[in-house]
Coordinates of C-alpha atoms in Angstrom, one line a residue:
X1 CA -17.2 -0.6 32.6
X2 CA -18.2 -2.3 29.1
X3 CA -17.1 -6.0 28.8
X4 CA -15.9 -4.2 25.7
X5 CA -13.6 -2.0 28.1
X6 CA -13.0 -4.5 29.9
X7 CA -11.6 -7.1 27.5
X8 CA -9.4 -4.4 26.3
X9 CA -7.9 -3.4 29.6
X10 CA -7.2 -7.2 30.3
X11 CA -6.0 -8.7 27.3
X12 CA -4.7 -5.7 25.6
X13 CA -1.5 -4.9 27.5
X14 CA -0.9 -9.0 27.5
X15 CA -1.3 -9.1 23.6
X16 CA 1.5 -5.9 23.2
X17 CA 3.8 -7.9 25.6
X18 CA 3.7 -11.4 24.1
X19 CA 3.3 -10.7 20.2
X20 CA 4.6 -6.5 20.3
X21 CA 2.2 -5.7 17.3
X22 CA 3.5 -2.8 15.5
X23 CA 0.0 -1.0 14.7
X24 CA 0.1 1.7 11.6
X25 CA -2.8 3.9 10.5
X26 CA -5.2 3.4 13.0
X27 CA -5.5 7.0 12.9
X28 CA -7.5 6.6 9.8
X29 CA -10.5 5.1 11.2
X30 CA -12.9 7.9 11.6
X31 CA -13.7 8.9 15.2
X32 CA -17.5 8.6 14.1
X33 CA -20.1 7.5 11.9
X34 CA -20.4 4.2 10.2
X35 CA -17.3 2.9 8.5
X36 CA -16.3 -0.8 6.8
X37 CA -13.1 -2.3 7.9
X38 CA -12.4 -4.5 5.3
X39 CA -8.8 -7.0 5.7
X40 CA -7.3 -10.0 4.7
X41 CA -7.6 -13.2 6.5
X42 CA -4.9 -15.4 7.6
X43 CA -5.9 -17.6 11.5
X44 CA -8.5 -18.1 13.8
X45 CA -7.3 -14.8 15.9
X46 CA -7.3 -12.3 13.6
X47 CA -10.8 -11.9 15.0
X48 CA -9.6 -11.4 18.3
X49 CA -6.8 -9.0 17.8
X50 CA -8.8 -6.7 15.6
X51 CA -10.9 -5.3 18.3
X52 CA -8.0 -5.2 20.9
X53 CA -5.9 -2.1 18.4
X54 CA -8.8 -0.2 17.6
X55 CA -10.2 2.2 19.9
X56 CA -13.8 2.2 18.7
X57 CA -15.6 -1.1 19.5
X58 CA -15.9 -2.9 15.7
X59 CA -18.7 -5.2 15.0
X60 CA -18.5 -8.4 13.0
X61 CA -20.0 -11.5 11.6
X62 CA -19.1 -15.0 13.4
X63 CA -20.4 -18.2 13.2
X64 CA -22.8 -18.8 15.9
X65 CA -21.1 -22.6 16.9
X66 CA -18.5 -20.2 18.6
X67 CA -21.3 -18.9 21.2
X68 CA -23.0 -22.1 21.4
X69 CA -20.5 -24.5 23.3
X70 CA -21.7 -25.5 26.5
X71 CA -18.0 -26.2 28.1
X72 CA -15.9 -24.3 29.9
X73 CA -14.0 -23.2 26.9
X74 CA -17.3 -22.5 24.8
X75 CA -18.8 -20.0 27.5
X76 CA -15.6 -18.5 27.8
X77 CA -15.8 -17.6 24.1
X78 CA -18.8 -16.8 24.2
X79 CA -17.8 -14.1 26.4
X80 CA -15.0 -12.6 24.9
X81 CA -16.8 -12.8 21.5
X82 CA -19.7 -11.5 21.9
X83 CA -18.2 -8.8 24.0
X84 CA -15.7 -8.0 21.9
X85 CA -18.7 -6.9 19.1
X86 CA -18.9 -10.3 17.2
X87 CA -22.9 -10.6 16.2
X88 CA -23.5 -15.0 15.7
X89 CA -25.0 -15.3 12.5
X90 CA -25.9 -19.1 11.0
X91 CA -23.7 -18.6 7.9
X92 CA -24.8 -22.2 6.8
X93 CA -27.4 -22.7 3.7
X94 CA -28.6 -20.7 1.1
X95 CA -29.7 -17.4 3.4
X96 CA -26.5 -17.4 5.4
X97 CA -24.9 -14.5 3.3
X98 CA -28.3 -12.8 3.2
X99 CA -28.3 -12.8 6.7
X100 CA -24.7 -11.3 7.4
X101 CA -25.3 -9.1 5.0
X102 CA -28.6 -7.4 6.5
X103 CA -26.7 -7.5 10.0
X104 CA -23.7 -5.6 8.5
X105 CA -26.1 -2.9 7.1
X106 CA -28.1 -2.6 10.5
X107 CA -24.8 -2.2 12.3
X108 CA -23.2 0.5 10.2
X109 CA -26.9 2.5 9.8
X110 CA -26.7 2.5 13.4
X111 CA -23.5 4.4 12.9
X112 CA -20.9 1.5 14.0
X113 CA -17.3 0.3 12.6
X114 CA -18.0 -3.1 10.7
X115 CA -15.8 -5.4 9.8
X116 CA -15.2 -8.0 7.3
X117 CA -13.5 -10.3 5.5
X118 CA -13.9 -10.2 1.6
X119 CA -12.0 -13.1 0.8
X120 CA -15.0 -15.0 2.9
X121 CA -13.0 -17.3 4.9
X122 CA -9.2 -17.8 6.3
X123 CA -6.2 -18.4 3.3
X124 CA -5.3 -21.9 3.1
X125 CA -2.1 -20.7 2.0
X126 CA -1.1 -17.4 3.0
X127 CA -2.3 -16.0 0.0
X128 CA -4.6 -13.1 -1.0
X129 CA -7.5 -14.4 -2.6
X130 CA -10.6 -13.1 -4.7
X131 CA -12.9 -10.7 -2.6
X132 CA -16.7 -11.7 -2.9
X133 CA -18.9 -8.7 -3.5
X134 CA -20.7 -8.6 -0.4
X135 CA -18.3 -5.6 0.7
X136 CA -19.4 -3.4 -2.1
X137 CA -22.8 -3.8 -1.6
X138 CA -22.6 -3.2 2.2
X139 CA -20.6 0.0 1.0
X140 CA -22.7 1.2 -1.9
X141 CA -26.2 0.8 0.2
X142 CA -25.5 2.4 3.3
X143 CA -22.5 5.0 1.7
X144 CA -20.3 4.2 4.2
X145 CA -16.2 4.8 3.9
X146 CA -14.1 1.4 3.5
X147 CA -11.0 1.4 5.3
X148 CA -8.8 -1.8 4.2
X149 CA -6.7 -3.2 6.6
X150 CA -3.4 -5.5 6.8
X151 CA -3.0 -8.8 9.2
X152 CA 0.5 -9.8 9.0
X153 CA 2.4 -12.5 10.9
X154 CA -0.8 -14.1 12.7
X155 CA -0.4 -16.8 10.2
X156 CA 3.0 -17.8 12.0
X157 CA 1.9 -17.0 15.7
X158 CA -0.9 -19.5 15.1
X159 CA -0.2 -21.8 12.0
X160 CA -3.6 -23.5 10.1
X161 CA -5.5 -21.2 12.5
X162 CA -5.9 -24.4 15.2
X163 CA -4.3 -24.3 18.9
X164 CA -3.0 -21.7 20.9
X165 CA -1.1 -19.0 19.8
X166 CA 2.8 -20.0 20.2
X167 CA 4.4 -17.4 22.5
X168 CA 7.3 -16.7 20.5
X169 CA 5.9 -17.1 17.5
X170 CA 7.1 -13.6 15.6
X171 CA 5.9 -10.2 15.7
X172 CA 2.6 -9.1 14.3
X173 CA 1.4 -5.8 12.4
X174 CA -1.7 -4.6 11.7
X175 CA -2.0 -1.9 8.9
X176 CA -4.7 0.1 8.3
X177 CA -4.9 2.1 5.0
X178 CA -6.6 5.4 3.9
X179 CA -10.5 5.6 3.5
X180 CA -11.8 4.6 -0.1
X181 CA -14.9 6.9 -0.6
X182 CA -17.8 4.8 -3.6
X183 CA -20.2 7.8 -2.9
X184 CA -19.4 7.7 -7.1
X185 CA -21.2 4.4 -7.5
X186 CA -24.8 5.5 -5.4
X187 CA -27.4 3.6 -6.7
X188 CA -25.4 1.1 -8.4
X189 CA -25.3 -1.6 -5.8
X190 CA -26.9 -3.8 -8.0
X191 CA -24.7 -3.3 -11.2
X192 CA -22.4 -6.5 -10.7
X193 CA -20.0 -4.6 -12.8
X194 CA -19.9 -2.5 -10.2
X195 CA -19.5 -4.5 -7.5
X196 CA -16.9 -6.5 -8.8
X197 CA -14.6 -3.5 -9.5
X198 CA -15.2 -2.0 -6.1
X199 CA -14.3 -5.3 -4.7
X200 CA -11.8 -5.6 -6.6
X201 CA -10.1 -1.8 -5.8
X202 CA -11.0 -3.0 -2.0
X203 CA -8.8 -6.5 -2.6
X204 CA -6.2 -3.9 -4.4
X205 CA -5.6 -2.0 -1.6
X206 CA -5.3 -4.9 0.8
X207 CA -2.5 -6.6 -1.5
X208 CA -0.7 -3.3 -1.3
X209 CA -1.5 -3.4 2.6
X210 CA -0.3 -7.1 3.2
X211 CA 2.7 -7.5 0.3
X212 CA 0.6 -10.9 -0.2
X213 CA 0.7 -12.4 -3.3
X214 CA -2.8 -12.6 -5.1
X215 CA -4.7 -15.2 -6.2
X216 CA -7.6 -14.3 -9.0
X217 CA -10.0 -17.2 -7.6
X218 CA -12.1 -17.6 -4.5
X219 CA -10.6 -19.2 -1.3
X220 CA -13.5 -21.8 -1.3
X221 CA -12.5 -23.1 -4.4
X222 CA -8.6 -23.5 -3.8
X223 CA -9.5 -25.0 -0.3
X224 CA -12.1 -27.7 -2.4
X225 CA -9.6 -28.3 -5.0

């Protein structure tokens, strides 16, 4: 067995009995072929429940400080990240994005699920903010489908994203809307008029996903001011 398998057979039926996620659409990730999950981002475990209610194994970007702890805790991370289909990437610095983005477009031309965040990092308020264009170009170089997706309640099962989760805490859904086909916009992927209204229909589809409110400004700089 996979330690993907295996993560999921453990910690799957304990995540439906302590938080009962209600799981809608899931359906509408494709059985094959590359595909961009693209979501809103609300806590620190949003990470780890996306790969539990899928049933292919979904790749994604982490910061490599959570595969390089040398504690109990940090190997045990390491573990469940890494097996779970996080790739560690050094996100810090000036070729940070250019490196996630080049691992996003080797996973999906490999014919993998790849997710991502648009907004770039977690909501410092609950709120759905500006998507950064690194999501159109992933789509509009490698043609792959975008499926937007929903996480709603982790933000109250594990408030500002630090500690445990709180047992308790509320129910969570995870929503996964139809596929958004930019087969349209080949060749474009570097037209920024382009990317920005791709990201932008992508961030749409979210806000209809996640009944957030949205914020027209980058998460970075609400979280600096």
């Amino acid at each position: 067995m996979s330690r993907f398998r295996l993560i999921k057979a453990v910690l799957g039926p304990l995540l439906r009995v302590l938080f009962r996620p209600k799981i809608e659409g899931a359906d509408r990730i494709p059985d094959s072929g590359p595909v961009i999950l693209a979501g809103n981002h609300l806590t620190f475990i949003d990470s780890m429940i996306l790969p539990l209610v899928t049933t292919r194994q979904v790749f994604f970007i982490g910061k490599d400080e959570y595969v390089t702890g040398k504690s109990l805790k940090g190997r045990l991370m390491a573990w469940f990240f890494t097996g779970a289909g996080m790739i560690p990437v050094d996100r810090d610095g000036g070729r940070g994005g250019v490196a996630a983005l080049m691992t996003g477009r080797r996973i999906l031309e490999e014919g993998n699920p790849f997710a991502i965040y648009p907004e770039g990092t977690r909501s410092p308020d609950g709120r759905l903010y500006r998507g950064r264009t690194g999501i159109a170009r992933l789509a509009l170089m490698t043609g792959a489908p975008v499926v937007p997706f929903a996480m709603i309640g982790t933000d109250k099962v594990q408030p500002d994203g630090k500690g445990l989760p709180r047992i308790g805490g509320g129910r969570i859904s995870i929503r996964f809307g139809a596929p958004l086909d930019f087969s349209r916009y080949e060749g474009m992927d570097r037209d920024r008029y382009v990317l920005r209204a791709v990201t932008d229909e992508v961030m749409s589809e979210v806000m209809e996903l996640s009944g957030q409110e949205y914020v027209d400004v980058y998460a970075t700089k609400a979280k600096a001011a």
